Amino acid sequence: MKYIFGNWKENNTLSDVNAYIKEFKKQSLPTDVHYGLAVPYLYLQKMNKKLSKKCEIGVQNVSFSEKGEYTGEISAKMLSDFFCSFSLVGHSERRQKFKETNEEINQKVLKCFENGIMPILCVGETKQEKDEGKTKKVLKTQLTKGLSGIPLSKQFIVAYEPVWAIGTGLTPTPKEIEENIKYVKKVLEENIKKIGITVLYGGSVNPQNAKELLNASCVDGALVGGASLNAKKFVDIGKNLANVRR
Ligand code: 13P
């Protein structure tokens, strides 16, 4: 099974969403690919109603608090009332543009678990960190701090997204992806005591490069930004992968 998750970010109006649902429903889906889409909060209910049989629907962020004086925030508890199955947590855009810390990200992960929402923890190094040879150090810190104190019975996903590969058309080599995802799994096993965790690669994945980038057996799938905005392209990423390993 391969896992293809999309992240719409701050994109799509209501009419775009209606067109997307129509287009997605027209696609024939490969049997061995699990699809998920992280949509803006406003579309969670509609997308769930229309597409949840074919594609898991979740959100892109969640509050670190349960309730209170946090103007503009949406809690995991609120989301659980709307059958939100997962939330991205700690996406690099949240870390960089909204200054989210590893400690806040950890709170968000814990809130997800308390409310039956599966977190997809996003980790990855910047270009500078890569150039300075700090990739593994950054990954270890983000993983151990972000997952600190989690209940061992709970399931989650990790998305390895090098910051410099997001929305740039640049990608690591398949070998680099394999090496870093293997390292993520090693940290999860040794430091978090979790084996068999699904780990995705994210950053400039499209239908053309998916097969090559996600070929290694340790790469469980992809977290897709830009290419997930087009239903056919998004589904095609999974279709192209389905030919890789069965
Ligand atoms: P792109 O696929 O547009 O590079 O975005 C990746 C991403 O940020 C997914 O969370």
mmCIF file of C-alpha atoms in Angstrom, residues 20-135:
data_model
loop_
_atom_site.group_PDB
_atom_site.id
_atom_site.type_symbol
_atom_site.label_atom_id
_atom_site.label_comp_id
_atom_site.label_asym_id
_atom_site.label_seq_id
_atom_site.Cartn_x
_atom_site.Cartn_y
_atom_site.Cartn_z
ATOM 1 C CA TYR A 20 -12.553 19.288 -7.853
ATOM 2 C CA ILE A 21 -15.085 16.908 -6.320
ATOM 3 C CA LYS A 22 -16.626 16.282 -9.747
ATOM 4 C CA GLU A 23 -13.242 15.667 -11.344
ATOM 5 C CA PHE A 24 -12.030 13.417 -8.517
ATOM 6 C CA LYS A 25 -15.162 11.279 -8.762
ATOM 7 C CA LYS A 26 -14.481 10.728 -12.484
ATOM 8 C CA GLN A 27 -11.062 9.211 -11.809
ATOM 9 C CA SER A 28 -10.547 5.488 -11.510
ATOM 10 C CA LEU A 29 -8.397 4.888 -8.462
ATOM 11 C CA PRO A 30 -5.655 2.274 -8.120
ATOM 12 C CA THR A 31 -6.602 -0.334 -5.535
ATOM 13 C CA ASP A 32 -3.327 -0.290 -3.617
ATOM 14 C CA VAL A 33 -3.079 3.445 -2.978
ATOM 15 C CA HIS A 34 -4.576 5.264 -0.005
ATOM 16 C CA TYR A 35 -5.453 8.892 -0.782
ATOM 17 C CA GLY A 36 -5.860 11.716 1.712
ATOM 18 C CA LEU A 37 -6.366 15.470 1.337
ATOM 19 C CA ALA A 38 -5.612 18.204 3.865
ATOM 20 C CA VAL A 39 -8.100 20.942 2.989
ATOM 21 C CA PRO A 40 -8.916 24.396 4.427
ATOM 22 C CA TYR A 41 -11.201 24.033 7.482
ATOM 23 C CA LEU A 42 -14.182 25.524 5.648
ATOM 24 C CA TYR A 43 -14.302 22.636 3.173
ATOM 25 C CA LEU A 44 -13.790 19.786 5.643
ATOM 26 C CA GLN A 45 -17.472 18.951 6.014
ATOM 27 C CA LYS A 46 -18.323 19.175 2.336
ATOM 28 C CA MET A 47 -15.299 17.187 1.193
ATOM 29 C CA ASN A 48 -15.978 14.551 3.831
ATOM 30 C CA LYS A 49 -19.560 14.180 2.675
ATOM 31 C CA LYS A 50 -18.677 13.965 -1.003
ATOM 32 C CA LEU A 51 -15.332 12.187 -1.127
ATOM 33 C CA SER A 52 -14.592 10.357 2.109
ATOM 34 C CA LYS A 53 -15.355 6.954 0.571
ATOM 35 C CA LYS A 54 -12.520 7.493 -1.908
ATOM 36 C CA CYS A 55 -10.202 9.822 -0.041
ATOM 37 C CA GLU A 56 -9.540 10.504 3.626
ATOM 38 C CA ILE A 57 -10.189 14.164 4.473
ATOM 39 C CA GLY A 58 -8.250 16.142 7.049
ATOM 40 C CA VAL A 59 -6.913 19.600 7.799
ATOM 41 C CA GLN A 60 -3.601 21.439 7.665
ATOM 42 C CA ASN A 61 -3.218 22.704 11.199
ATOM 43 C CA VAL A 62 -4.750 22.455 14.651
ATOM 44 C CA SER A 63 -4.590 24.531 17.814
ATOM 45 C CA PHE A 64 -2.180 23.594 20.617
ATOM 46 C CA SER A 65 -4.861 24.532 23.136
ATOM 47 C CA GLU A 66 -8.184 22.918 23.935
ATOM 48 C CA LYS A 67 -10.249 26.080 24.266
ATOM 49 C CA GLY A 68 -10.081 29.630 25.521
ATOM 50 C CA GLU A 69 -8.660 32.988 24.593
ATOM 51 C CA TYR A 70 -6.953 32.044 21.329
ATOM 52 C CA THR A 71 -8.694 34.191 18.726
ATOM 53 C CA GLY A 72 -8.872 32.501 15.341
ATOM 54 C CA GLU A 73 -7.806 29.037 16.473
ATOM 55 C CA ILE A 74 -9.608 25.732 15.817
ATOM 56 C CA SER A 75 -9.205 22.976 18.407
ATOM 57 C CA ALA A 76 -8.784 19.255 17.841
ATOM 58 C CA LYS A 77 -11.955 18.740 19.860
ATOM 59 C CA MET A 78 -13.949 20.956 17.467
ATOM 60 C CA LEU A 79 -12.465 19.117 14.499
ATOM 61 C CA SER A 80 -13.389 15.728 15.921
ATOM 62 C CA ASP A 81 -17.081 16.778 15.866
ATOM 63 C CA PHE A 82 -16.710 17.109 12.094
ATOM 64 C CA PHE A 83 -15.121 13.671 11.571
ATOM 65 C CA CYS A 84 -11.743 15.110 10.743
ATOM 66 C CA SER A 85 -9.536 12.061 10.436
ATOM 67 C CA PHE A 86 -6.099 13.683 10.375
ATOM 68 C CA SER A 87 -4.244 16.953 10.668
ATOM 69 C CA LEU A 88 -0.891 18.059 9.357
ATOM 70 C CA VAL A 89 1.210 19.339 12.246
ATOM 71 C CA GLY A 90 4.389 21.395 12.070
ATOM 72 C CA HIS A 91 4.419 21.993 8.324
ATOM 73 C CA SER A 92 7.513 24.064 7.494
ATOM 74 C CA GLU A 93 5.316 26.986 6.424
ATOM 75 C CA ARG A 94 3.830 26.995 9.939
ATOM 76 C CA ARG A 95 7.268 26.685 11.487
ATOM 77 C CA GLN A 96 8.727 29.499 9.390
ATOM 78 C CA LYS A 97 5.883 31.935 8.719
ATOM 79 C CA PHE A 98 3.978 31.472 11.986
ATOM 80 C CA LYS A 99 7.050 30.802 14.132
ATOM 81 C CA GLU A 100 5.725 27.529 15.525
ATOM 82 C CA THR A 101 8.156 25.926 17.941
ATOM 83 C CA ASN A 102 8.836 22.231 18.466
ATOM 84 C CA GLU A 103 7.179 22.570 21.886
ATOM 85 C CA GLU A 104 3.945 23.974 20.383
ATOM 86 C CA ILE A 105 4.055 21.321 17.689
ATOM 87 C CA ASN A 106 4.324 18.671 20.413
ATOM 88 C CA GLN A 107 1.245 20.138 22.136
ATOM 89 C CA LYS A 108 -0.627 19.967 18.841
ATOM 90 C CA VAL A 109 0.353 16.319 18.334
ATOM 91 C CA LEU A 110 -0.849 15.463 21.846
ATOM 92 C CA LYS A 111 -4.149 17.312 21.309
ATOM 93 C CA CYS A 112 -4.698 15.330 18.111
ATOM 94 C CA PHE A 113 -4.189 12.045 19.973
ATOM 95 C CA GLU A 114 -6.541 13.081 22.786
ATOM 96 C CA ASN A 115 -9.266 13.763 20.243
ATOM 97 C CA GLY A 116 -8.911 10.815 17.867
ATOM 98 C CA ILE A 117 -7.263 12.751 15.055
ATOM 99 C CA MET A 118 -4.187 11.236 13.448
ATOM 100 C CA PRO A 119 -1.316 13.714 13.283
ATOM 101 C CA ILE A 120 0.938 13.873 10.243
ATOM 102 C CA LEU A 121 4.092 15.404 11.678
ATOM 103 C CA CYS A 122 6.092 17.315 9.068
ATOM 104 C CA VAL A 123 9.855 17.547 9.457
ATOM 105 C CA GLY A 124 12.666 18.722 7.208
ATOM 106 C CA GLU A 125 15.815 20.776 6.905
ATOM 107 C CA THR A 126 16.359 24.189 5.293
ATOM 108 C CA LYS A 127 18.854 24.703 2.460
ATOM 109 C CA GLN A 128 21.328 26.247 4.884
ATOM 110 C CA GLU A 129 21.010 23.342 7.311
ATOM 111 C CA LYS A 130 21.537 20.909 4.424
ATOM 112 C CA ASP A 131 24.606 22.800 3.204
ATOM 113 C CA GLU A 132 26.027 22.817 6.728
ATOM 114 C CA GLY A 133 25.578 19.044 6.996
ATOM 115 C CA LYS A 134 22.957 19.375 9.734
ATOM 116 C CA THR A 135 20.072 17.487 8.119
#
